[in-house]
């Protein structure tokens, strides 16, 4: 399983790591699936920056441009999120990301993530079944 995890920093005003969501309660419900994809991706990106910058990360922001669902096998769901993020470091460095797309396959036991930079309307649609990485295992 590959996903950023980290401990909290003791630095004042440092961004704390985020908790990852559990599986969506209804994998056939569009809002449950897109809510999972958006929440998981926000935590994934935030925790990656906390791991990379530690106590020097003092601000994190995440902007969702679009969410959607796709056809999936009967036992799972597929949802995607197009987003951008920004962050600020203690030394005053401010960074903005390019547009990103993450698509998740999720079923009762696993979540698989595929990611690409670019806009969805420009053809950026990574396939979690083809190029995804397992990011969560559920009970």
mmCIF file with all atom_site columns, C-alpha atoms in Angstrom:
data_model
loop_
_atom_site.group_PDB
_atom_site.id
_atom_site.type_symbol
_atom_site.label_atom_id
_atom_site.label_alt_id
_atom_site.label_comp_id
_atom_site.label_asym_id
_atom_site.label_entity_id
_atom_site.label_seq_id
_atom_site.pdbx_PDB_ins_code
_atom_site.Cartn_x
_atom_site.Cartn_y
_atom_site.Cartn_z
_atom_site.occupancy
_atom_site.B_iso_or_equiv
_atom_site.pdbx_formal_charge
_atom_site.auth_seq_id
_atom_site.auth_comp_id
_atom_site.auth_asym_id
_atom_site.auth_atom_id
_atom_site.pdbx_PDB_model_num
ATOM 1   C CA . UNK A 1 1   ? 0.000   0.000  0.000   1.00 0.00 ? 1   UNK A CA 1
ATOM 2   C CA . UNK A 1 2   ? 1.429   3.389  -1.003  1.00 0.00 ? 2   UNK A CA 1
ATOM 3   C CA . UNK A 1 3   ? 0.227   6.610  0.533   1.00 0.00 ? 3   UNK A CA 1
ATOM 4   C CA . UNK A 1 4   ? 1.838   9.406  2.528   1.00 0.00 ? 4   UNK A CA 1
ATOM 5   C CA . UNK A 1 5   ? 1.609   9.102  6.284   1.00 0.00 ? 5   UNK A CA 1
ATOM 6   C CA . UNK A 1 6   ? 3.391   11.232 8.842   1.00 0.00 ? 6   UNK A CA 1
ATOM 7   C CA . UNK A 1 7   ? 3.416   12.358 12.451  1.00 0.00 ? 7   UNK A CA 1
ATOM 8   C CA . UNK A 1 8   ? 2.430   15.802 13.662  1.00 0.00 ? 8   UNK A CA 1
ATOM 9   C CA . UNK A 1 9   ? 5.146   18.431 13.999  1.00 0.00 ? 9   UNK A CA 1
ATOM 10  C CA . UNK A 1 10  ? 5.944   20.242 17.218  1.00 0.00 ? 10  UNK A CA 1
ATOM 11  C CA . UNK A 1 11  ? 6.535   23.471 15.279  1.00 0.00 ? 11  UNK A CA 1
ATOM 12  C CA . UNK A 1 12  ? 4.059   26.270 16.044  1.00 0.00 ? 12  UNK A CA 1
ATOM 13  C CA . UNK A 1 13  ? 1.517   26.896 13.260  1.00 0.00 ? 13  UNK A CA 1
ATOM 14  C CA . UNK A 1 14  ? 2.642   23.808 11.294  1.00 0.00 ? 14  UNK A CA 1
ATOM 15  C CA . UNK A 1 15  ? 0.023   22.091 9.143   1.00 0.00 ? 15  UNK A CA 1
ATOM 16  C CA . UNK A 1 16  ? -1.131  18.865 10.810  1.00 0.00 ? 16  UNK A CA 1
ATOM 17  C CA . UNK A 1 17  ? -1.497  15.640 8.833   1.00 0.00 ? 17  UNK A CA 1
ATOM 18  C CA . UNK A 1 18  ? -4.998  14.706 7.683   1.00 0.00 ? 18  UNK A CA 1
ATOM 19  C CA . UNK A 1 19  ? -6.892  11.482 8.349   1.00 0.00 ? 19  UNK A CA 1
ATOM 20  C CA . UNK A 1 20  ? -7.826  9.352  5.375   1.00 0.00 ? 20  UNK A CA 1
ATOM 21  C CA . UNK A 1 21  ? -11.540 8.600  4.907   1.00 0.00 ? 21  UNK A CA 1
ATOM 22  C CA . UNK A 1 22  ? -12.986 5.128  5.171   1.00 0.00 ? 22  UNK A CA 1
ATOM 23  C CA . UNK A 1 23  ? -14.719 3.502  2.201   1.00 0.00 ? 23  UNK A CA 1
ATOM 24  C CA . UNK A 1 24  ? -17.866 5.129  0.838   1.00 0.00 ? 24  UNK A CA 1
ATOM 25  C CA . UNK A 1 25  ? -20.989 3.707  2.426   1.00 0.00 ? 25  UNK A CA 1
ATOM 26  C CA . UNK A 1 26  ? -22.679 3.277  -0.969  1.00 0.00 ? 26  UNK A CA 1
ATOM 27  C CA . UNK A 1 27  ? -20.377 2.624  -3.938  1.00 0.00 ? 27  UNK A CA 1
ATOM 28  C CA . UNK A 1 28  ? -23.315 3.102  -6.320  1.00 0.00 ? 28  UNK A CA 1
ATOM 29  C CA . UNK A 1 29  ? -24.100 6.604  -5.025  1.00 0.00 ? 29  UNK A CA 1
ATOM 30  C CA . UNK A 1 30  ? -22.403 9.357  -7.027  1.00 0.00 ? 30  UNK A CA 1
ATOM 31  C CA . UNK A 1 31  ? -22.086 11.787 -4.112  1.00 0.00 ? 31  UNK A CA 1
ATOM 32  C CA . UNK A 1 32  ? -20.602 9.085  -1.821  1.00 0.00 ? 32  UNK A CA 1
ATOM 33  C CA . UNK A 1 33  ? -18.047 8.115  -4.478  1.00 0.00 ? 33  UNK A CA 1
ATOM 34  C CA . UNK A 1 34  ? -17.031 11.641 -5.440  1.00 0.00 ? 34  UNK A CA 1
ATOM 35  C CA . UNK A 1 35  ? -16.924 12.672 -1.771  1.00 0.00 ? 35  UNK A CA 1
ATOM 36  C CA . UNK A 1 36  ? -14.550 9.785  -1.089  1.00 0.00 ? 36  UNK A CA 1
ATOM 37  C CA . UNK A 1 37  ? -12.300 10.670 -4.057  1.00 0.00 ? 37  UNK A CA 1
ATOM 38  C CA . UNK A 1 38  ? -12.153 14.338 -3.091  1.00 0.00 ? 38  UNK A CA 1
ATOM 39  C CA . UNK A 1 39  ? -11.532 13.681 0.628   1.00 0.00 ? 39  UNK A CA 1
ATOM 40  C CA . UNK A 1 40  ? -8.943  10.995 0.008   1.00 0.00 ? 40  UNK A CA 1
ATOM 41  C CA . UNK A 1 41  ? -7.062  13.079 -2.561  1.00 0.00 ? 41  UNK A CA 1
ATOM 42  C CA . UNK A 1 42  ? -7.053  16.142 -0.284  1.00 0.00 ? 42  UNK A CA 1
ATOM 43  C CA . UNK A 1 43  ? -5.572  14.029 2.550   1.00 0.00 ? 43  UNK A CA 1
ATOM 44  C CA . UNK A 1 44  ? -3.134  12.308 0.179   1.00 0.00 ? 44  UNK A CA 1
ATOM 45  C CA . UNK A 1 45  ? -1.785  15.599 -1.170  1.00 0.00 ? 45  UNK A CA 1
ATOM 46  C CA . UNK A 1 46  ? -1.688  17.304 2.242   1.00 0.00 ? 46  UNK A CA 1
ATOM 47  C CA . UNK A 1 47  ? 0.090   14.399 3.929   1.00 0.00 ? 47  UNK A CA 1
ATOM 48  C CA . UNK A 1 48  ? 2.627   14.226 1.103   1.00 0.00 ? 48  UNK A CA 1
ATOM 49  C CA . UNK A 1 49  ? 3.501   17.887 1.680   1.00 0.00 ? 49  UNK A CA 1
ATOM 50  C CA . UNK A 1 50  ? 3.623   17.432 5.474   1.00 0.00 ? 50  UNK A CA 1
ATOM 51  C CA . UNK A 1 51  ? 6.025   14.521 4.971   1.00 0.00 ? 51  UNK A CA 1
ATOM 52  C CA . UNK A 1 52  ? 8.158   16.505 2.521   1.00 0.00 ? 52  UNK A CA 1
ATOM 53  C CA . UNK A 1 53  ? 8.304   19.807 4.432   1.00 0.00 ? 53  UNK A CA 1
ATOM 54  C CA . UNK A 1 54  ? 7.591   18.807 8.042   1.00 0.00 ? 54  UNK A CA 1
ATOM 55  C CA . UNK A 1 55  ? 7.155   21.712 10.455  1.00 0.00 ? 55  UNK A CA 1
ATOM 56  C CA . UNK A 1 56  ? 8.045   24.211 7.716   1.00 0.00 ? 56  UNK A CA 1
ATOM 57  C CA . UNK A 1 57  ? 4.628   23.727 6.064   1.00 0.00 ? 57  UNK A CA 1
ATOM 58  C CA . UNK A 1 58  ? 2.390   26.472 7.516   1.00 0.00 ? 58  UNK A CA 1
ATOM 59  C CA . UNK A 1 59  ? -0.495  26.616 5.012   1.00 0.00 ? 59  UNK A CA 1
ATOM 60  C CA . UNK A 1 60  ? -2.203  24.169 2.670   1.00 0.00 ? 60  UNK A CA 1
ATOM 61  C CA . UNK A 1 61  ? -5.145  24.764 0.355   1.00 0.00 ? 61  UNK A CA 1
ATOM 62  C CA . UNK A 1 62  ? -7.020  22.445 -2.020  1.00 0.00 ? 62  UNK A CA 1
ATOM 63  C CA . UNK A 1 63  ? -9.419  23.599 -4.743  1.00 0.00 ? 63  UNK A CA 1
ATOM 64  C CA . UNK A 1 64  ? -11.689 21.127 -6.501  1.00 0.00 ? 64  UNK A CA 1
ATOM 65  C CA . UNK A 1 65  ? -12.461 22.029 -10.105 1.00 0.00 ? 65  UNK A CA 1
ATOM 66  C CA . UNK A 1 66  ? -14.626 19.013 -10.954 1.00 0.00 ? 66  UNK A CA 1
ATOM 67  C CA . UNK A 1 67  ? -15.694 15.585 -9.692  1.00 0.00 ? 67  UNK A CA 1
ATOM 68  C CA . UNK A 1 68  ? -17.308 12.748 -11.642 1.00 0.00 ? 68  UNK A CA 1
ATOM 69  C CA . UNK A 1 69  ? -18.047 9.039  -11.627 1.00 0.00 ? 69  UNK A CA 1
ATOM 70  C CA . UNK A 1 70  ? -17.407 6.425  -14.290 1.00 0.00 ? 70  UNK A CA 1
ATOM 71  C CA . UNK A 1 71  ? -18.692 2.948  -15.065 1.00 0.00 ? 71  UNK A CA 1
ATOM 72  C CA . UNK A 1 72  ? -17.226 0.306  -12.795 1.00 0.00 ? 72  UNK A CA 1
ATOM 73  C CA . UNK A 1 73  ? -17.537 -3.407 -12.077 1.00 0.00 ? 73  UNK A CA 1
ATOM 74  C CA . UNK A 1 74  ? -20.655 -4.349 -10.089 1.00 0.00 ? 74  UNK A CA 1
ATOM 75  C CA . UNK A 1 75  ? -18.753 -4.702 -6.825  1.00 0.00 ? 75  UNK A CA 1
ATOM 76  C CA . UNK A 1 76  ? -16.951 -1.345 -6.972  1.00 0.00 ? 76  UNK A CA 1
ATOM 77  C CA . UNK A 1 77  ? -17.099 2.277  -7.982  1.00 0.00 ? 77  UNK A CA 1
ATOM 78  C CA . UNK A 1 78  ? -14.868 4.687  -9.907  1.00 0.00 ? 78  UNK A CA 1
ATOM 79  C CA . UNK A 1 79  ? -14.730 8.409  -9.171  1.00 0.00 ? 79  UNK A CA 1
ATOM 80  C CA . UNK A 1 80  ? -12.394 11.187 -10.166 1.00 0.00 ? 80  UNK A CA 1
ATOM 81  C CA . UNK A 1 81  ? -11.418 14.653 -9.030  1.00 0.00 ? 81  UNK A CA 1
ATOM 82  C CA . UNK A 1 82  ? -9.716  17.466 -10.943 1.00 0.00 ? 82  UNK A CA 1
ATOM 83  C CA . UNK A 1 83  ? -8.014  19.894 -8.572  1.00 0.00 ? 83  UNK A CA 1
ATOM 84  C CA . UNK A 1 84  ? -5.247  22.323 -7.772  1.00 0.00 ? 84  UNK A CA 1
ATOM 85  C CA . UNK A 1 85  ? -3.459  22.928 -4.487  1.00 0.00 ? 85  UNK A CA 1
ATOM 86  C CA . UNK A 1 86  ? -1.218  25.552 -2.934  1.00 0.00 ? 86  UNK A CA 1
ATOM 87  C CA . UNK A 1 87  ? 0.996   25.757 0.106   1.00 0.00 ? 87  UNK A CA 1
ATOM 88  C CA . UNK A 1 88  ? 3.145   28.154 2.087   1.00 0.00 ? 88  UNK A CA 1
ATOM 89  C CA . UNK A 1 89  ? 6.390   27.373 3.889   1.00 0.00 ? 89  UNK A CA 1
ATOM 90  C CA . UNK A 1 90  ? 7.665   29.027 7.058   1.00 0.00 ? 90  UNK A CA 1
ATOM 91  C CA . UNK A 1 91  ? 10.396  30.870 5.127   1.00 0.00 ? 91  UNK A CA 1
ATOM 92  C CA . UNK A 1 92  ? 7.758   32.615 2.993   1.00 0.00 ? 92  UNK A CA 1
ATOM 93  C CA . UNK A 1 93  ? 7.906   30.377 -0.082  1.00 0.00 ? 93  UNK A CA 1
ATOM 94  C CA . UNK A 1 94  ? 4.464   30.152 -1.702  1.00 0.00 ? 94  UNK A CA 1
ATOM 95  C CA . UNK A 1 95  ? 3.756   27.451 -4.295  1.00 0.00 ? 95  UNK A CA 1
ATOM 96  C CA . UNK A 1 96  ? 0.815   26.706 -6.583  1.00 0.00 ? 96  UNK A CA 1
ATOM 97  C CA . UNK A 1 97  ? 0.351   23.372 -8.337  1.00 0.00 ? 97  UNK A CA 1
ATOM 98  C CA . UNK A 1 98  ? -0.646  22.765 -11.910 1.00 0.00 ? 98  UNK A CA 1
ATOM 99  C CA . UNK A 1 99  ? -4.035  21.140 -12.467 1.00 0.00 ? 99  UNK A CA 1
ATOM 100 C CA . UNK A 1 100 ? -4.101  17.495 -11.375 1.00 0.00 ? 100 UNK A CA 1
ATOM 101 C CA . UNK A 1 101 ? -6.481  14.611 -11.980 1.00 0.00 ? 101 UNK A CA 1
ATOM 102 C CA . UNK A 1 102 ? -6.853  11.641 -9.627  1.00 0.00 ? 102 UNK A CA 1
ATOM 103 C CA . UNK A 1 103 ? -9.191  8.738  -10.335 1.00 0.00 ? 103 UNK A CA 1
ATOM 104 C CA . UNK A 1 104 ? -10.063 6.140  -7.691  1.00 0.00 ? 104 UNK A CA 1
ATOM 105 C CA . UNK A 1 105 ? -11.398 2.626  -7.955  1.00 0.00 ? 105 UNK A CA 1
ATOM 106 C CA . UNK A 1 106 ? -12.917 1.552  -4.638  1.00 0.00 ? 106 UNK A CA 1
ATOM 107 C CA . UNK A 1 107 ? -14.673 -1.591 -3.478  1.00 0.00 ? 107 UNK A CA 1
ATOM 108 C CA . UNK A 1 108 ? -15.376 -3.143 -0.075  1.00 0.00 ? 108 UNK A CA 1
ATOM 109 C CA . UNK A 1 109 ? -11.733 -4.102 0.492   1.00 0.00 ? 109 UNK A CA 1
ATOM 110 C CA . UNK A 1 110 ? -9.463  -1.708 -1.412  1.00 0.00 ? 110 UNK A CA 1
ATOM 111 C CA . UNK A 1 111 ? -8.960  1.758  -2.894  1.00 0.00 ? 111 UNK A CA 1
ATOM 112 C CA . UNK A 1 112 ? -6.720  2.145  -5.952  1.00 0.00 ? 112 UNK A CA 1
ATOM 113 C CA . UNK A 1 113 ? -5.489  5.591  -7.113  1.00 0.00 ? 113 UNK A CA 1
ATOM 114 C CA . UNK A 1 114 ? -4.266  6.764  -10.506 1.00 0.00 ? 114 UNK A CA 1
ATOM 115 C CA . UNK A 1 115 ? -2.909  10.306 -10.919 1.00 0.00 ? 115 UNK A CA 1
ATOM 116 C CA . UNK A 1 116 ? -1.852  12.566 -13.779 1.00 0.00 ? 116 UNK A CA 1
ATOM 117 C CA . UNK A 1 117 ? -1.094  16.241 -14.267 1.00 0.00 ? 117 UNK A CA 1
ATOM 118 C CA . UNK A 1 118 ? -3.317  18.121 -16.688 1.00 0.00 ? 118 UNK A CA 1
ATOM 119 C CA . UNK A 1 119 ? -6.946  18.920 -17.227 1.00 0.00 ? 119 UNK A CA 1
ATOM 120 C CA . UNK A 1 120 ? -9.568  16.234 -17.668 1.00 0.00 ? 120 UNK A CA 1
ATOM 121 C CA . UNK A 1 121 ? -11.085 18.045 -20.686 1.00 0.00 ? 121 UNK A CA 1
ATOM 122 C CA . UNK A 1 122 ? -7.653  17.885 -22.348 1.00 0.00 ? 122 UNK A CA 1
ATOM 123 C CA . UNK A 1 123 ? -7.761  14.089 -22.224 1.00 0.00 ? 123 UNK A CA 1
ATOM 124 C CA . UNK A 1 124 ? -6.131  13.545 -18.837 1.00 0.00 ? 124 UNK A CA 1
ATOM 125 C CA . UNK A 1 125 ? -7.987  10.555 -17.404 1.00 0.00 ? 125 UNK A CA 1
ATOM 126 C CA . UNK A 1 126 ? -5.723  8.054  -15.724 1.00 0.00 ? 126 UNK A CA 1
ATOM 127 C CA . UNK A 1 127 ? -7.259  4.597  -15.368 1.00 0.00 ? 127 UNK A CA 1
ATOM 128 C CA . UNK A 1 128 ? -6.928  3.147  -11.852 1.00 0.00 ? 128 UNK A CA 1
ATOM 129 C CA . UNK A 1 129 ? -7.547  -0.367 -13.174 1.00 0.00 ? 129 UNK A CA 1
ATOM 130 C CA . UNK A 1 130 ? -4.636  -0.075 -15.632 1.00 0.00 ? 130 UNK A CA 1
ATOM 131 C CA . UNK A 1 131 ? -2.107  2.192  -13.904 1.00 0.00 ? 131 UNK A CA 1
ATOM 132 C CA . UNK A 1 132 ? -3.353  2.565  -10.343 1.00 0.00 ? 132 UNK A CA 1
ATOM 133 C CA . UNK A 1 133 ? -1.576  1.984  -7.054  1.00 0.00 ? 133 UNK A CA 1
ATOM 134 C CA . UNK A 1 134 ? -3.290  0.557  -3.956  1.00 0.00 ? 134 UNK A CA 1
ATOM 135 C CA . UNK A 1 135 ? -3.615  3.353  -1.379  1.00 0.00 ? 135 UNK A CA 1
ATOM 136 C CA . UNK A 1 136 ? -6.003  1.822  1.175   1.00 0.00 ? 136 UNK A CA 1
ATOM 137 C CA . UNK A 1 137 ? -7.164  -1.577 2.370   1.00 0.00 ? 137 UNK A CA 1
ATOM 138 C CA . UNK A 1 138 ? -10.457 -1.805 4.265   1.00 0.00 ? 138 UNK A CA 1
ATOM 139 C CA . UNK A 1 139 ? -11.695 -4.431 6.725   1.00 0.00 ? 139 UNK A CA 1
#
